[in-house]
Coordinates of N, CA and C in Angstrom, one line a residue:
M1327 N -5.1 -61.1 -69.7 CA -4.4 -60.0 -70.4 C -5.0 -59.9 -71.8
S1328 N -5.2 -58.6 -72.2 CA -5.8 -58.4 -73.5 C -4.7 -58.7 -74.6
E1329 N -5.2 -59.2 -75.7 CA -4.3 -59.5 -76.8 C -3.6 -58.2 -77.3
S1330 N -4.2 -57.1 -77.4 CA -3.6 -55.9 -77.9 C -2.5 -55.4 -76.9
F1331 N -2.7 -55.5 -75.6 CA -1.7 -55.2 -74.7 C -0.5 -56.1 -74.8
R1332 N -0.8 -57.4 -74.9 CA 0.3 -58.4 -75.1 C 1.1 -58.1 -76.3
Q1333 N 0.5 -57.7 -77.4 CA 1.2 -57.4 -78.6 C 2.0 -56.1 -78.5
Y1334 N 1.4 -55.2 -77.8 CA 2.1 -53.9 -77.5 C 3.4 -54.2 -76.7
L1335 N 3.3 -55.0 -75.7 CA 4.5 -55.3 -74.9 C 5.5 -56.1 -75.7
R1336 N 5.1 -57.0 -76.6 CA 6.0 -57.8 -77.4 C 6.7 -56.9 -78.4
A1337 N 6.1 -55.8 -78.8 CA 6.7 -54.9 -79.8 C 7.7 -53.9 -79.2
L1338 N 7.8 -53.8 -77.9 CA 8.7 -52.9 -77.3 C 10.1 -53.4 -77.5
P1339 N 11.1 -52.5 -77.7 CA 12.5 -52.9 -77.9 C 13.0 -53.5 -76.7
D1340 N 13.9 -54.5 -76.8 CA 14.5 -55.2 -75.7 C 15.8 -54.6 -75.3
F1341 N 16.7 -54.5 -76.3 CA 18.1 -54.1 -76.0 C 18.5 -53.1 -77.1
P1342 N 19.5 -52.3 -76.9 CA 20.1 -51.5 -77.9 C 20.7 -52.3 -79.1
E1343 N 20.8 -51.7 -80.2 CA 21.4 -52.4 -81.4 C 22.8 -52.9 -81.1
E1344 N 23.6 -52.0 -80.5 CA 25.0 -52.4 -80.2 C 25.1 -52.8 -78.7
L1345 N 25.6 -54.0 -78.5 CA 25.8 -54.5 -77.2 C 27.3 -54.9 -77.0
P1346 N 27.8 -54.7 -75.8 CA 29.2 -55.2 -75.6 C 29.3 -56.7 -75.7
D1347 N 30.5 -57.2 -76.0 CA 30.7 -58.6 -76.1 C 31.2 -59.0 -74.7
F1348 N 31.0 -60.3 -74.3 CA 31.5 -60.8 -73.1 C 31.9 -62.2 -73.3
D1349 N 33.2 -62.4 -73.1 CA 33.8 -63.8 -73.1 C 34.0 -64.3 -71.7
A1350 N 33.0 -65.1 -71.3 CA 33.0 -65.6 -69.9 C 34.3 -66.4 -69.6
A1351 N 34.9 -67.0 -70.6 CA 36.2 -67.8 -70.4 C 37.3 -66.9 -70.0
A1352 N 37.2 -65.6 -70.4 CA 38.3 -64.7 -70.0 C 38.0 -63.8 -68.8
A1353 N 36.9 -64.2 -68.1 CA 36.5 -63.4 -66.9 C 37.5 -63.6 -65.8
P1354 N 37.7 -62.6 -65.0 CA 38.7 -62.8 -63.8 C 38.1 -63.8 -62.8
A1355 N 39.0 -64.3 -62.0 CA 38.6 -65.3 -61.0 C 37.8 -64.6 -59.9
D1356 N 38.1 -63.3 -59.7 CA 37.4 -62.6 -58.6 C 36.2 -61.9 -59.2
P1357 N 35.0 -62.3 -58.7 CA 33.8 -61.6 -59.2 C 33.7 -60.1 -58.9
A1358 N 34.3 -59.7 -57.8 CA 34.3 -58.2 -57.5 C 35.1 -57.5 -58.6
E1359 N 36.1 -58.1 -59.1 CA 36.9 -57.4 -60.1 C 36.1 -57.2 -61.4
L1360 N 35.4 -58.3 -61.8 CA 34.5 -58.2 -63.0 C 33.4 -57.2 -62.7
F1361 N 32.8 -57.2 -61.5 CA 31.8 -56.2 -61.2 C 32.3 -54.8 -61.4
R1362 N 33.5 -54.5 -60.8 CA 34.0 -53.2 -60.9 C 34.2 -52.8 -62.4
Q1363 N 34.7 -53.7 -63.2 CA 34.9 -53.5 -64.6 C 33.6 -53.1 -65.3
W1364 N 32.5 -54.0 -65.0 CA 31.2 -53.7 -65.6 C 30.6 -52.4 -65.1
L1365 N 30.8 -52.1 -63.9 CA 30.3 -50.8 -63.3 C 30.9 -49.7 -64.0
A1366 N 32.2 -49.7 -64.2 CA 32.9 -48.6 -64.9 C 32.4 -48.5 -66.4
E1367 N 32.2 -49.6 -67.0 CA 31.7 -49.6 -68.4 C 30.3 -49.1 -68.4
A1368 N 29.5 -49.4 -67.4 CA 28.1 -48.9 -67.4 C 28.1 -47.4 -67.2
L1369 N 29.0 -46.9 -66.3 CA 29.1 -45.4 -66.1 C 29.6 -44.8 -67.4
A1370 N 30.6 -45.3 -68.1 CA 31.1 -44.7 -69.3 C 30.0 -44.7 -70.4
A1371 N 29.1 -45.7 -70.4 CA 28.0 -45.8 -71.4 C 26.9 -44.9 -71.1
G1372 N 26.9 -44.2 -70.0 CA 25.9 -43.2 -69.6 C 24.7 -43.8 -68.8
E1373 N 24.9 -45.0 -68.2 CA 23.9 -45.6 -67.4 C 23.6 -44.7 -66.2
P1374 N 22.4 -44.2 -65.9 CA 22.1 -43.4 -64.7 C 22.2 -44.3 -63.5
Q1375 N 22.8 -43.8 -62.5 CA 22.9 -44.5 -61.2 C 23.3 -46.0 -61.4
P1376 N 24.5 -46.2 -61.9 CA 24.9 -47.6 -62.1 C 25.1 -48.4 -60.8
H1377 N 25.2 -47.7 -59.7 CA 25.4 -48.3 -58.4 C 24.1 -48.6 -57.7
A1378 N 23.0 -48.3 -58.4 CA 21.7 -48.7 -57.8 C 21.4 -50.1 -58.1
C1379 N 20.7 -50.8 -57.2 CA 20.4 -52.2 -57.3 C 19.0 -52.4 -56.6
S1380 N 18.4 -53.5 -57.0 CA 17.2 -54.0 -56.4 C 17.7 -54.9 -55.2
L1381 N 17.1 -54.7 -54.1 CA 17.4 -55.6 -52.9 C 16.1 -56.4 -52.7
S1382 N 16.3 -57.7 -52.7 CA 15.1 -58.6 -52.5 C 15.3 -59.3 -51.2
T1383 N 14.3 -59.3 -50.4 CA 14.3 -60.0 -49.1 C 13.0 -60.8 -49.0
V1384 N 12.8 -61.5 -47.9 CA 11.6 -62.3 -47.7 C 11.0 -61.9 -46.3
G1385 N 9.8 -61.6 -46.3 CA 9.1 -61.2 -45.1 C 8.2 -62.3 -44.6
A1386 N 7.3 -61.9 -43.7 CA 6.4 -62.9 -43.1 C 5.6 -63.7 -44.1
G1387 N 5.4 -64.9 -43.8 CA 4.7 -65.8 -44.7 C 5.5 -66.1 -46.0
A1388 N 6.8 -65.9 -46.0 CA 7.7 -66.1 -47.1 C 7.3 -65.3 -48.3
Q1389 N 6.7 -64.1 -48.0 CA 6.4 -63.2 -49.1 C 7.6 -62.4 -49.5
P1390 N 8.0 -62.5 -50.8 CA 9.2 -61.7 -51.3 C 8.9 -60.3 -51.4
S1391 N 9.9 -59.4 -51.2 CA 9.8 -58.0 -51.3 C 11.0 -57.4 -51.9
S1392 N 10.9 -56.4 -52.8 CA 12.0 -55.8 -53.5 C 11.9 -54.3 -53.5
R1393 N 13.0 -53.7 -53.4 CA 13.1 -52.2 -53.5 C 14.5 -51.8 -54.0
M1394 N 14.6 -50.6 -54.4 CA 15.9 -50.1 -55.0 C 16.7 -49.4 -53.9
L1395 N 18.0 -49.6 -53.9 CA 18.9 -48.9 -53.0 C 20.3 -48.8 -53.7
I1396 N 21.2 -48.2 -53.0 CA 22.5 -47.9 -53.5 C 23.6 -48.9 -52.9
L1397 N 24.5 -49.4 -53.8 CA 25.6 -50.2 -53.3 C 26.6 -49.2 -52.6
K1398 N 27.0 -49.5 -51.4 CA 27.9 -48.7 -50.7 C 29.4 -49.0 -50.8
D1399 N 29.7 -50.3 -51.0 CA 31.1 -50.8 -51.1 C 31.1 -52.3 -51.3
I1400 N 32.3 -52.8 -51.7 CA 32.6 -54.2 -51.8 C 33.9 -54.4 -51.1
D1401 N 34.0 -55.3 -50.1 CA 35.2 -55.6 -49.5 C 35.2 -57.0 -48.9
D1402 N 36.1 -57.4 -48.1 CA 36.2 -58.7 -47.6 C 34.9 -59.1 -46.8
D1403 N 34.2 -58.1 -46.2 CA 33.0 -58.4 -45.5 C 31.8 -58.7 -46.4
G1404 N 31.9 -58.3 -47.6 CA 30.8 -58.5 -48.6 C 30.4 -57.3 -49.4
W1405 N 29.2 -57.3 -49.9 CA 28.6 -56.2 -50.7 C 27.8 -55.3 -49.8
H1406 N 28.2 -54.1 -49.5 CA 27.6 -53.2 -48.5 C 26.3 -52.5 -49.0
I1407 N 25.3 -52.6 -48.2 CA 24.1 -51.8 -48.4 C 23.7 -51.2 -47.1
A1408 N 22.8 -50.3 -47.0 CA 22.3 -49.7 -45.8 C 20.9 -49.4 -45.8
T1409 N 20.3 -49.4 -44.6 CA 18.9 -49.0 -44.4 C 18.6 -48.8 -42.9
S1410 N 17.5 -48.4 -42.6 CA 17.1 -48.3 -41.2 C 16.7 -49.7 -40.7
R1411 N 17.1 -50.0 -39.5 CA 16.7 -51.3 -38.9 C 15.2 -51.4 -38.7
T1412 N 14.5 -50.2 -38.6 CA 13.0 -50.2 -38.4 C 12.2 -50.1 -39.7
S1413 N 12.9 -50.1 -40.8 CA 12.2 -50.1 -42.1 C 11.7 -51.6 -42.4
R1414 N 10.9 -51.7 -43.4 CA 10.4 -53.0 -43.7 C 11.6 -53.9 -44.1
K1415 N 12.5 -53.4 -44.9 CA 13.7 -54.2 -45.3 C 14.6 -54.6 -44.1
G1416 N 14.7 -53.6 -43.2 CA 15.5 -53.9 -42.0 C 14.9 -55.0 -41.1
E1417 N 13.6 -54.9 -41.0 CA 12.9 -55.9 -40.2 C 12.9 -57.3 -40.9
E1418 N 12.8 -57.3 -42.2 CA 12.9 -58.6 -42.9 C 14.3 -59.2 -42.8
L1419 N 15.3 -58.3 -42.9 CA 16.7 -58.8 -42.8 C 17.0 -59.4 -41.4
A1420 N 16.3 -58.7 -40.4 CA 16.5 -59.2 -39.0 C 15.9 -60.6 -38.8
A1421 N 14.7 -60.8 -39.4 CA 14.0 -62.1 -39.3 C 14.6 -63.2 -40.2
N1422 N 15.1 -62.8 -41.4 CA 15.6 -63.8 -42.3 C 16.8 -63.1 -43.0
P1423 N 18.0 -63.3 -42.4 CA 19.2 -62.6 -43.0 C 19.8 -63.2 -44.2
K1424 N 18.9 -63.2 -45.3 CA 19.3 -63.6 -46.6 C 18.7 -62.6 -47.6
A1425 N 19.5 -62.4 -48.7 CA 19.0 -61.4 -49.6 C 19.6 -61.6 -51.0
A1426 N 19.0 -60.9 -52.0 CA 19.6 -60.9 -53.3 C 19.6 -59.5 -53.8
L1427 N 20.7 -59.1 -54.4 CA 20.9 -57.8 -55.1 C 20.8 -58.1 -56.6
N1428 N 20.2 -57.1 -57.3 CA 20.2 -57.2 -58.8 C 20.5 -55.9 -59.4
F1429 N 21.6 -55.8 -60.1 CA 22.0 -54.6 -60.9 C 21.6 -54.8 -62.3
Y1430 N 21.0 -53.7 -62.9 CA 20.6 -53.8 -64.3 C 21.0 -52.6 -65.0
W1431 N 21.8 -52.8 -66.1 CA 22.3 -51.8 -67.0 C 21.7 -52.0 -68.4
P1432 N 20.5 -51.4 -68.7 CA 19.9 -51.7 -70.0 C 20.7 -51.2 -71.2
L1433 N 21.4 -50.1 -71.1 CA 22.2 -49.6 -72.2 C 23.3 -50.6 -72.6
Q1434 N 23.7 -51.4 -71.6 CA 24.7 -52.5 -71.9 C 24.1 -53.8 -72.1
G1435 N 22.8 -54.0 -71.8 CA 22.2 -55.3 -71.9 C 22.8 -56.2 -70.8
R1436 N 23.1 -55.7 -69.6 CA 23.8 -56.5 -68.6 C 23.0 -56.5 -67.3
Q1437 N 23.1 -57.6 -66.6 CA 22.6 -57.7 -65.2 C 23.7 -58.4 -64.4
V1438 N 23.7 -58.1 -63.1 CA 24.5 -58.8 -62.1 C 23.6 -59.2 -60.9
R1439 N 23.6 -60.4 -60.6 CA 22.8 -60.9 -59.4 C 23.7 -61.4 -58.4
V1440 N 23.5 -61.0 -57.1 CA 24.3 -61.4 -56.0 C 23.4 -61.9 -54.9
A1441 N 23.6 -63.1 -54.5 CA 22.7 -63.7 -53.5 C 23.5 -64.4 -52.4
G1442 N 23.0 -64.2 -51.1 CA 23.7 -64.8 -50.0 C 23.2 -64.4 -48.7
R1443 N 23.9 -64.7 -47.6 CA 23.5 -64.3 -46.3 C 23.9 -62.9 -46.0
V1444 N 23.2 -62.3 -45.1 CA 23.5 -60.8 -44.8 C 23.9 -60.7 -43.3
V1445 N 24.9 -59.9 -43.1 CA 25.4 -59.7 -41.7 C 25.3 -58.2 -41.4
E1446 N 25.1 -57.8 -40.2 CA 25.2 -56.4 -39.8 C 26.6 -56.1 -39.6
L1447 N 27.0 -54.9 -40.1 CA 28.4 -54.4 -39.8 C 28.3 -53.5 -38.5
S1448 N 29.5 -53.1 -38.1 CA 29.6 -52.4 -36.8 C 28.8 -51.1 -36.7
A1449 N 28.5 -50.8 -35.4 CA 27.8 -49.5 -35.2 C 28.7 -48.3 -35.7
E1450 N 30.0 -48.5 -35.5 CA 30.9 -47.4 -36.0 C 30.8 -47.2 -37.5
A1451 N 30.8 -48.4 -38.2 CA 30.7 -48.3 -39.7 C 29.4 -47.8 -40.1
S1452 N 28.3 -48.1 -39.4 CA 27.0 -47.7 -39.7 C 26.9 -46.2 -39.5
A1453 N 27.4 -45.7 -38.4 CA 27.4 -44.2 -38.1 C 28.2 -43.5 -39.1
A1454 N 29.3 -44.0 -39.6 CA 30.2 -43.3 -40.6 C 29.4 -43.3 -41.9
D1455 N 28.7 -44.3 -42.2 CA 27.9 -44.3 -43.5 C 26.8 -43.3 -43.4
W1456 N 26.1 -43.2 -42.3 CA 25.1 -42.2 -42.1 C 25.6 -40.8 -42.3
D1457 N 26.8 -40.5 -41.6 CA 27.4 -39.2 -41.7 C 27.9 -38.9 -43.1
A1458 N 28.2 -39.9 -43.9 CA 28.7 -39.6 -45.3 C 27.6 -39.4 -46.3
R1459 N 26.3 -39.6 -45.9 CA 25.2 -39.4 -46.8 C 25.1 -37.9 -47.2
P1460 N 24.8 -37.7 -48.5 CA 24.7 -36.3 -49.0 C 23.8 -35.4 -48.2
A1461 N 22.7 -35.9 -47.6 CA 21.8 -35.0 -46.8 C 22.2 -35.0 -45.3
A1462 N 23.3 -35.6 -45.0 CA 23.7 -35.6 -43.5 C 23.7 -34.2 -43.0
D1463 N 23.1 -34.0 -41.8 CA 23.1 -32.7 -41.2 C 23.9 -32.7 -39.8
G1464 N 24.6 -33.7 -39.6 CA 25.4 -33.8 -38.4 C 24.7 -34.5 -37.3
S1465 N 23.4 -34.8 -37.5 CA 22.7 -35.5 -36.4 C 22.9 -37.0 -36.6
T1466 N 22.7 -37.8 -35.5 CA 23.0 -39.2 -35.6 C 21.6 -39.9 -35.9
N1467 N 21.8 -41.2 -36.3 CA 20.6 -42.0 -36.5 C 20.9 -43.4 -36.0
P1468 N 20.6 -43.7 -34.8 CA 20.9 -45.0 -34.2 C 20.2 -46.2 -34.9
D1469 N 19.2 -45.9 -35.7 CA 18.5 -47.0 -36.4 C 19.2 -47.3 -37.7
W1470 N 20.1 -46.5 -38.2 CA 20.8 -46.7 -39.4 C 21.8 -47.9 -39.3
Q1471 N 21.6 -48.8 -40.3 CA 22.5 -50.0 -40.2 C 23.1 -50.3 -41.6
L1472 N 24.4 -50.5 -41.5 CA 25.2 -50.9 -42.7 C 25.2 -52.5 -42.6
Y1473 N 24.9 -53.1 -43.8 CA 24.9 -54.5 -43.9 C 25.9 -55.0 -44.9
A1474 N 26.3 -56.2 -44.9 CA 27.1 -56.8 -45.9 C 26.4 -58.1 -46.4
V1475 N 26.1 -58.1 -47.7 CA 25.6 -59.4 -48.3 C 26.9 -60.2 -48.6
Q1476 N 26.9 -61.4 -48.0 CA 28.1 -62.3 -48.3 C 27.7 -63.3 -49.3
P1477 N 28.1 -63.1 -50.5 CA 27.6 -63.9 -51.6 C 27.9 -65.4 -51.5
L1478 N 26.8 -66.2 -51.8 CA 27.0 -67.6 -52.0 C 27.0 -67.9 -53.5
E1479 N 26.4 -66.9 -54.3 CA 26.3 -67.0 -55.7 C 26.3 -65.6 -56.3
I1480 N 27.0 -65.5 -57.4 CA 27.0 -64.2 -58.2 C 26.9 -64.6 -59.7
E1481 N 25.9 -64.0 -60.4 CA 25.8 -64.3 -61.8 C 25.9 -63.1 -62.6
F1482 N 26.7 -63.1 -63.6 CA 26.8 -62.0 -64.6 C 26.1 -62.4 -65.8
W1483 N 25.2 -61.6 -66.4 CA 24.4 -61.9 -67.5 C 24.6 -60.8 -68.6
Q1484 N 25.0 -61.3 -69.8 CA 25.1 -60.4 -70.9 C 24.2 -60.7 -72.0
A1485 N 23.3 -59.8 -72.4 CA 22.4 -60.0 -73.5 C 23.1 -60.1 -74.8
R1486 N 22.5 -60.8 -75.7 CA 23.0 -60.9 -77.1 C 21.9 -60.7 -78.0
R1487 N 22.1 -60.1 -79.2 CA 21.0 -59.9 -80.2 C 20.4 -61.2 -80.6
D1488 N 21.2 -62.3 -80.7 CA 20.7 -63.6 -81.2 C 20.0 -64.3 -80.1
R1489 N 19.8 -63.7 -78.9 CA 19.1 -64.3 -77.8 C 19.9 -65.5 -77.1
R1490 N 21.1 -65.7 -77.5 CA 22.0 -66.6 -76.8 C 22.8 -65.9 -75.8
H1491 N 22.0 -65.4 -74.8 CA 22.6 -64.6 -73.7 C 23.7 -65.4 -73.0
V1492 N 24.7 -64.7 -72.5 CA 25.8 -65.3 -71.8 C 25.6 -65.1 -70.3
R1493 N 25.6 -66.3 -69.6 CA 25.6 -66.3 -68.1 C 26.9 -66.8 -67.6
H1494 N 27.4 -66.1 -66.6 CA 28.6 -66.6 -66.0 C 28.4 -66.5 -64.5
R1495 N 28.5 -67.7 -63.9 CA 28.2 -67.8 -62.4 C 29.5 -68.1 -61.6
Y1496 N 29.5 -67.4 -60.5 CA 30.5 -67.7 -59.4 C 29.7 -68.3 -58.3
G1497 N 30.2 -69.4 -57.8 CA 29.5 -70.1 -56.6 C 29.7 -71.6 -56.6
P1498 N 29.1 -72.3 -55.7 CA 29.2 -73.7 -55.6 C 29.0 -74.4 -56.9
G1499 N 29.9 -75.3 -57.3 CA 29.7 -76.1 -58.5 C 30.0 -75.4 -59.8
Q1500 N 30.5 -74.2 -59.7 CA 30.8 -73.4 -60.9 C 32.3 -73.3 -61.2
G1501 N 33.1 -73.9 -60.3 CA 34.6 -73.8 -60.5 C 35.1 -72.5 -60.0
H1502 N 34.3 -71.6 -59.4 CA 34.7 -70.4 -58.8 C 34.2 -70.4 -57.4
G1503 N 35.2 -70.3 -56.5 CA 34.8 -70.3 -55.1 C 34.4 -69.0 -54.5
L1504 N 33.4 -69.0 -53.7 CA 33.0 -67.8 -52.9 C 33.1 -68.3 -51.5
R1505 N 33.1 -67.5 -50.5 CA 33.2 -67.9 -49.1 C 32.4 -69.1 -48.9

């Protein structure tokens, strides 16, 4: 790496001057509740597509792969995402049904990471999700699959100007149970 490029990158701003405060001790016991709160705050702050997240999977040869997609729902089944079974991510999920989601809201200096096993949801739920897509034309897509990430770990991360960032984890050994 050239020294000038390194200096250029180091000079770029990291976070806005004003960041929300986060008291992890006051966080709700249910991570989905905290996520919904942070999502609403991201939307109110003007974050574009606050429901967009990076999905990370592992392919052949343990090669990680990431791409952006949209969170569909959160319920007792898990955190819903969807894709074609025949896409790269669909094939990777079939071979290794584990994944991580990462939401990033730069205007808030916040990230949420969700990691766990992935299950396929019903054909009926997948068809309903396909039909609800904005570009749906009434045709069916039998390859469309709705998945649920069932979290083993969820981490909420809040940036701070003093670089003492706040991390709040739900999962094994954290005093917060997930499935």
